[in-house]
Amino acid sequence: MENINNMPSCNMMNEIKEEPLVFEYLINKYIKNGKIEADFPLNFSEIKFVASGSSYNCARLGQKFFENISKLKTSFEYSSEFNSNQEREINKDVLYFFISQSGETYDTKCALNLVNKKGGHSFALVNNNNSYIYEASEFKMNIESGVEKSIAATKSFTGGVLCLWLLALYIAQNKGVDIKDYIKGVQNIKNDTLDVINNTKNIEEAACVLSKLKSFPVIGYGYNYVIAKEGALKIKETSYIDVNAYPTGEFLHGHTAILNENSVIVEIFYNSMGEFERKTLDKIKKDYNPKIIAISDIKANIENENFLEVKFKRFDNEIITMLSSVIILQILALKIAQKLNRNIDKPLGLNKVVGEN
C-alpha cells in the first residue's frame, strides 16, 4: 500500500489530503435528518451548465446528476463556445448555471455578462464568495473547499461535484423522490475517502509505467468517462504528457488504432459495470492485448504482466465511489509529475486566479 503522507510535500498533495474534510463539511451542512437542505430555485424546467477546464468536467457530472437523479432537462457548453454566439437567445425559462473554482474565470465571466445583459437567470457555483461570478449571479452557492494554491484543481473540483450531487438530490426530494438510498452511508464519507488516499495499492507502480510514455488513453463508461476526462486533464497539466479520454464504447470506433503504437491503456470501471461495458473491455483486450492499468473496486485476481490493478475499497454509495476514483487519478497525476521532476504546483504556461474565501 502507498501512503500519500510519505510523499514529498507540495500544495497539490496537501489539498488532496484536505478533500475528505471538505466532503464531511458539505455533507454535514446540507444533509439534516435524512433530508437535503439547500437554497436552489425550483421553478425552472431546464438547466444549462456553462464552464471551462476542470469546472466543465464538473458541469458534465452535474448534468448527469440532474438528468438521472432529478429527471430535469439539462445541457452544457464550454464558456468560450457560449461566448462565440453573441446573438443567441437567452431563454427566461432556463437557469444558466456557471461553475468556476476561482469565480474569476475570464470566459465564464463573459458568458455570465451575456446572460445578465439579456435579462436571463443565473446560478453560480464557485469556491470564492468574494469573486465577480459569485457577486454578479442571481443565485449562488459556495463550494466551501478553502483556498486552493496549486494550479491543478483538486479539492475545489471534488467539492463542486459533491455540491452538484446534493443539489440534484434536493430537486428530486422536492419532486417527492425518496432519497434515502442515495444518502445511505454518506455520513462516513470522510473516513471512507481517507482510506482511499492512504490504502490504495499499486499507484506508485502505475505512475512508473505511465511516466515513461509520451501519450496514453484513459477510458471510462457513463460517469467514468467524465472522470477519465478530468484525470487526463490533471495528468496533462502536471506532467505535460498527451493524455486523452474516451468513452469506453466509442473507443472501439477507430480510436483503438492508437494501441498499434501505444500498448498501454488506463481503464476506470466498477463492480456495477453492465454487460455492454464488460464485452467492450473484453474486445479491446482480445484485439490489441494492451497493458491495462485498471482503476477499479473489483478484485480481478489476474496474474498477468500486462495487467496492473489500482484497486480501491468497494463502497455501496455511488458518489463515494466516484469521488474515490477522482482522488486516485489526482494522486496518480501527482506521482507521474514527481517522477518527471515537474513543477507540480506551477506548471509551465499555466496561471490560476486564487482569492481568499
JSON list of N, CA and C in Angstrom, two decimals, residues 92-119:
[
{"chain": "A", "resi": 92, "resn": "LYS", "atom": "N", "xyz": [-35.74, 32.93, -20.76]},
{"chain": "A", "resi": 92, "resn": "LYS", "atom": "CA", "xyz": [-36.06, 33.27, -19.36]},
{"chain": "A", "resi": 92, "resn": "LYS", "atom": "C", "xyz": [-36.54, 32.06, -18.56]},
{"chain": "A", "resi": 93, "resn": "ASP", "atom": "N", "xyz": [-36.90, 30.98, -19.24]},
{"chain": "A", "resi": 93, "resn": "ASP", "atom": "CA", "xyz": [-37.34, 29.77, -18.55]},
{"chain": "A", "resi": 93, "resn": "ASP", "atom": "C", "xyz": [-36.18, 28.83, -18.22]},
{"chain": "A", "resi": 94, "resn": "VAL", "atom": "N", "xyz": [-34.98, 29.20, -18.63]},
{"chain": "A", "resi": 94, "resn": "VAL", "atom": "CA", "xyz": [-33.80, 28.38, -18.40]},
{"chain": "A", "resi": 94, "resn": "VAL", "atom": "C", "xyz": [-32.94, 29.01, -17.30]},
{"chain": "A", "resi": 95, "resn": "LEU", "atom": "N", "xyz": [-32.41, 28.19, -16.41]},
{"chain": "A", "resi": 95, "resn": "LEU", "atom": "CA", "xyz": [-31.46, 28.67, -15.41]},
{"chain": "A", "resi": 95, "resn": "LEU", "atom": "C", "xyz": [-30.05, 28.40, -15.95]},
{"chain": "A", "resi": 96, "resn": "TYR", "atom": "N", "xyz": [-29.28, 29.45, -16.18]},
{"chain": "A", "resi": 96, "resn": "TYR", "atom": "CA", "xyz": [-27.92, 29.34, -16.68]},
{"chain": "A", "resi": 96, "resn": "TYR", "atom": "C", "xyz": [-26.98, 29.15, -15.49]},
{"chain": "A", "resi": 97, "resn": "PHE", "atom": "N", "xyz": [-26.33, 28.01, -15.47]},
{"chain": "A", "resi": 97, "resn": "PHE", "atom": "CA", "xyz": [-25.59, 27.55, -14.29]},
{"chain": "A", "resi": 97, "resn": "PHE", "atom": "C", "xyz": [-24.09, 27.67, -14.57]},
{"chain": "A", "resi": 98, "resn": "PHE", "atom": "N", "xyz": [-23.41, 28.61, -13.89]},
{"chain": "A", "resi": 98, "resn": "PHE", "atom": "CA", "xyz": [-21.99, 28.89, -14.13]},
{"chain": "A", "resi": 98, "resn": "PHE", "atom": "C", "xyz": [-21.14, 28.29, -13.03]},
{"chain": "A", "resi": 99, "resn": "ILE", "atom": "N", "xyz": [-20.08, 27.57, -13.42]},
{"chain": "A", "resi": 99, "resn": "ILE", "atom": "CA", "xyz": [-19.18, 26.94, -12.47]},
{"chain": "A", "resi": 99, "resn": "ILE", "atom": "C", "xyz": [-17.77, 27.48, -12.69]},
{"chain": "A", "resi": 100, "resn": "SER", "atom": "N", "xyz": [-17.14, 27.92, -11.61]},
{"chain": "A", "resi": 100, "resn": "SER", "atom": "CA", "xyz": [-15.76, 28.42, -11.67]},
{"chain": "A", "resi": 100, "resn": "SER", "atom": "C", "xyz": [-15.15, 28.27, -10.29]},
{"chain": "A", "resi": 101, "resn": "GLN", "atom": "N", "xyz": [-14.00, 27.59, -10.21]},
{"chain": "A", "resi": 101, "resn": "GLN", "atom": "CA", "xyz": [-13.38, 27.45, -8.90]},
{"chain": "A", "resi": 101, "resn": "GLN", "atom": "C", "xyz": [-13.00, 28.81, -8.32]},
{"chain": "A", "resi": 102, "resn": "SER", "atom": "N", "xyz": [-12.35, 29.63, -9.13]},
{"chain": "A", "resi": 102, "resn": "SER", "atom": "CA", "xyz": [-11.89, 30.94, -8.64]},
{"chain": "A", "resi": 102, "resn": "SER", "atom": "C", "xyz": [-13.01, 31.97, -8.59]},
{"chain": "A", "resi": 103, "resn": "GLY", "atom": "N", "xyz": [-14.03, 31.79, -9.42]},
{"chain": "A", "resi": 103, "resn": "GLY", "atom": "CA", "xyz": [-15.07, 32.80, -9.54]},
{"chain": "A", "resi": 103, "resn": "GLY", "atom": "C", "xyz": [-14.64, 33.97, -10.40]},
{"chain": "A", "resi": 104, "resn": "GLU", "atom": "N", "xyz": [-13.45, 33.85, -11.02]},
{"chain": "A", "resi": 104, "resn": "GLU", "atom": "CA", "xyz": [-12.90, 34.94, -11.84]},
{"chain": "A", "resi": 104, "resn": "GLU", "atom": "C", "xyz": [-12.51, 34.46, -13.23]},
{"chain": "A", "resi": 105, "resn": "THR", "atom": "N", "xyz": [-12.90, 33.26, -13.62]},
{"chain": "A", "resi": 105, "resn": "THR", "atom": "CA", "xyz": [-12.53, 32.71, -14.91]},
{"chain": "A", "resi": 105, "resn": "THR", "atom": "C", "xyz": [-13.04, 33.61, -16.03]},
{"chain": "A", "resi": 106, "resn": "TYR", "atom": "N", "xyz": [-12.13, 34.08, -16.88]},
{"chain": "A", "resi": 106, "resn": "TYR", "atom": "CA", "xyz": [-12.47, 35.15, -17.83]},
{"chain": "A", "resi": 106, "resn": "TYR", "atom": "C", "xyz": [-13.60, 34.78, -18.78]},
{"chain": "A", "resi": 107, "resn": "ASP", "atom": "N", "xyz": [-13.50, 33.64, -19.46]},
{"chain": "A", "resi": 107, "resn": "ASP", "atom": "CA", "xyz": [-14.53, 33.32, -20.45]},
{"chain": "A", "resi": 107, "resn": "ASP", "atom": "C", "xyz": [-15.87, 33.02, -19.79]},
{"chain": "A", "resi": 108, "resn": "THR", "atom": "N", "xyz": [-15.83, 32.50, -18.56]},
{"chain": "A", "resi": 108, "resn": "THR", "atom": "CA", "xyz": [-17.08, 32.25, -17.83]},
{"chain": "A", "resi": 108, "resn": "THR", "atom": "C", "xyz": [-17.70, 33.57, -17.38]},
{"chain": "A", "resi": 109, "resn": "LYS", "atom": "N", "xyz": [-16.88, 34.53, -16.98]},
{"chain": "A", "resi": 109, "resn": "LYS", "atom": "CA", "xyz": [-17.38, 35.87, -16.65]},
{"chain": "A", "resi": 109, "resn": "LYS", "atom": "C", "xyz": [-18.06, 36.50, -17.86]},
{"chain": "A", "resi": 110, "resn": "CYS", "atom": "N", "xyz": [-17.47, 36.36, -19.03]},
{"chain": "A", "resi": 110, "resn": "CYS", "atom": "CA", "xyz": [-18.05, 36.93, -20.25]},
{"chain": "A", "resi": 110, "resn": "CYS", "atom": "C", "xyz": [-19.40, 36.28, -20.55]},
{"chain": "A", "resi": 111, "resn": "ALA", "atom": "N", "xyz": [-19.48, 34.97, -20.36]},
{"chain": "A", "resi": 111, "resn": "ALA", "atom": "CA", "xyz": [-20.74, 34.26, -20.62]},
{"chain": "A", "resi": 111, "resn": "ALA", "atom": "C", "xyz": [-21.82, 34.73, -19.63]},
{"chain": "A", "resi": 112, "resn": "LEU", "atom": "N", "xyz": [-21.44, 34.90, -18.38]},
{"chain": "A", "resi": 112, "resn": "LEU", "atom": "CA", "xyz": [-22.39, 35.40, -17.38]},
{"chain": "A", "resi": 112, "resn": "LEU", "atom": "C", "xyz": [-22.85, 36.81, -17.73]},
{"chain": "A", "resi": 113, "resn": "ASN", "atom": "N", "xyz": [-21.94, 37.64, -18.18]},
{"chain": "A", "resi": 113, "resn": "ASN", "atom": "CA", "xyz": [-22.31, 39.01, -18.57]},
{"chain": "A", "resi": 113, "resn": "ASN", "atom": "C", "xyz": [-23.31, 39.00, -19.72]},
{"chain": "A", "resi": 114, "resn": "LEU", "atom": "N", "xyz": [-23.15, 38.07, -20.66]},
{"chain": "A", "resi": 114, "resn": "LEU", "atom": "CA", "xyz": [-24.08, 37.97, -21.78]},
{"chain": "A", "resi": 114, "resn": "LEU", "atom": "C", "xyz": [-25.48, 37.62, -21.29]},
{"chain": "A", "resi": 115, "resn": "VAL", "atom": "N", "xyz": [-25.56, 36.66, -20.36]},
{"chain": "A", "resi": 115, "resn": "VAL", "atom": "CA", "xyz": [-26.86, 36.27, -19.81]},
{"chain": "A", "resi": 115, "resn": "VAL", "atom": "C", "xyz": [-27.48, 37.42, -19.04]},
{"chain": "A", "resi": 116, "resn": "ASN", "atom": "N", "xyz": [-26.68, 38.09, -18.22]},
{"chain": "A", "resi": 116, "resn": "ASN", "atom": "CA", "xyz": [-27.20, 39.21, -17.43]},
{"chain": "A", "resi": 116, "resn": "ASN", "atom": "C", "xyz": [-27.66, 40.36, -18.33]},
{"chain": "A", "resi": 117, "resn": "LYS", "atom": "N", "xyz": [-26.90, 40.64, -19.37]},
{"chain": "A", "resi": 117, "resn": "LYS", "atom": "CA", "xyz": [-27.23, 41.73, -20.29]},
{"chain": "A", "resi": 117, "resn": "LYS", "atom": "C", "xyz": [-28.59, 41.51, -20.95]},
{"chain": "A", "resi": 118, "resn": "LYS", "atom": "N", "xyz": [-28.93, 40.24, -21.20]},
{"chain": "A", "resi": 118, "resn": "LYS", "atom": "CA", "xyz": [-30.17, 39.92, -21.89]},
{"chain": "A", "resi": 118, "resn": "LYS", "atom": "C", "xyz": [-31.28, 39.50, -20.93]},
{"chain": "A", "resi": 119, "resn": "GLY", "atom": "N", "xyz": [-31.06, 39.74, -19.64]},
{"chain": "A", "resi": 119, "resn": "GLY", "atom": "CA", "xyz": [-32.13, 39.51, -18.66]},
{"chain": "A", "resi": 119, "resn": "GLY", "atom": "C", "xyz": [-32.37, 38.07, -18.29]}
]
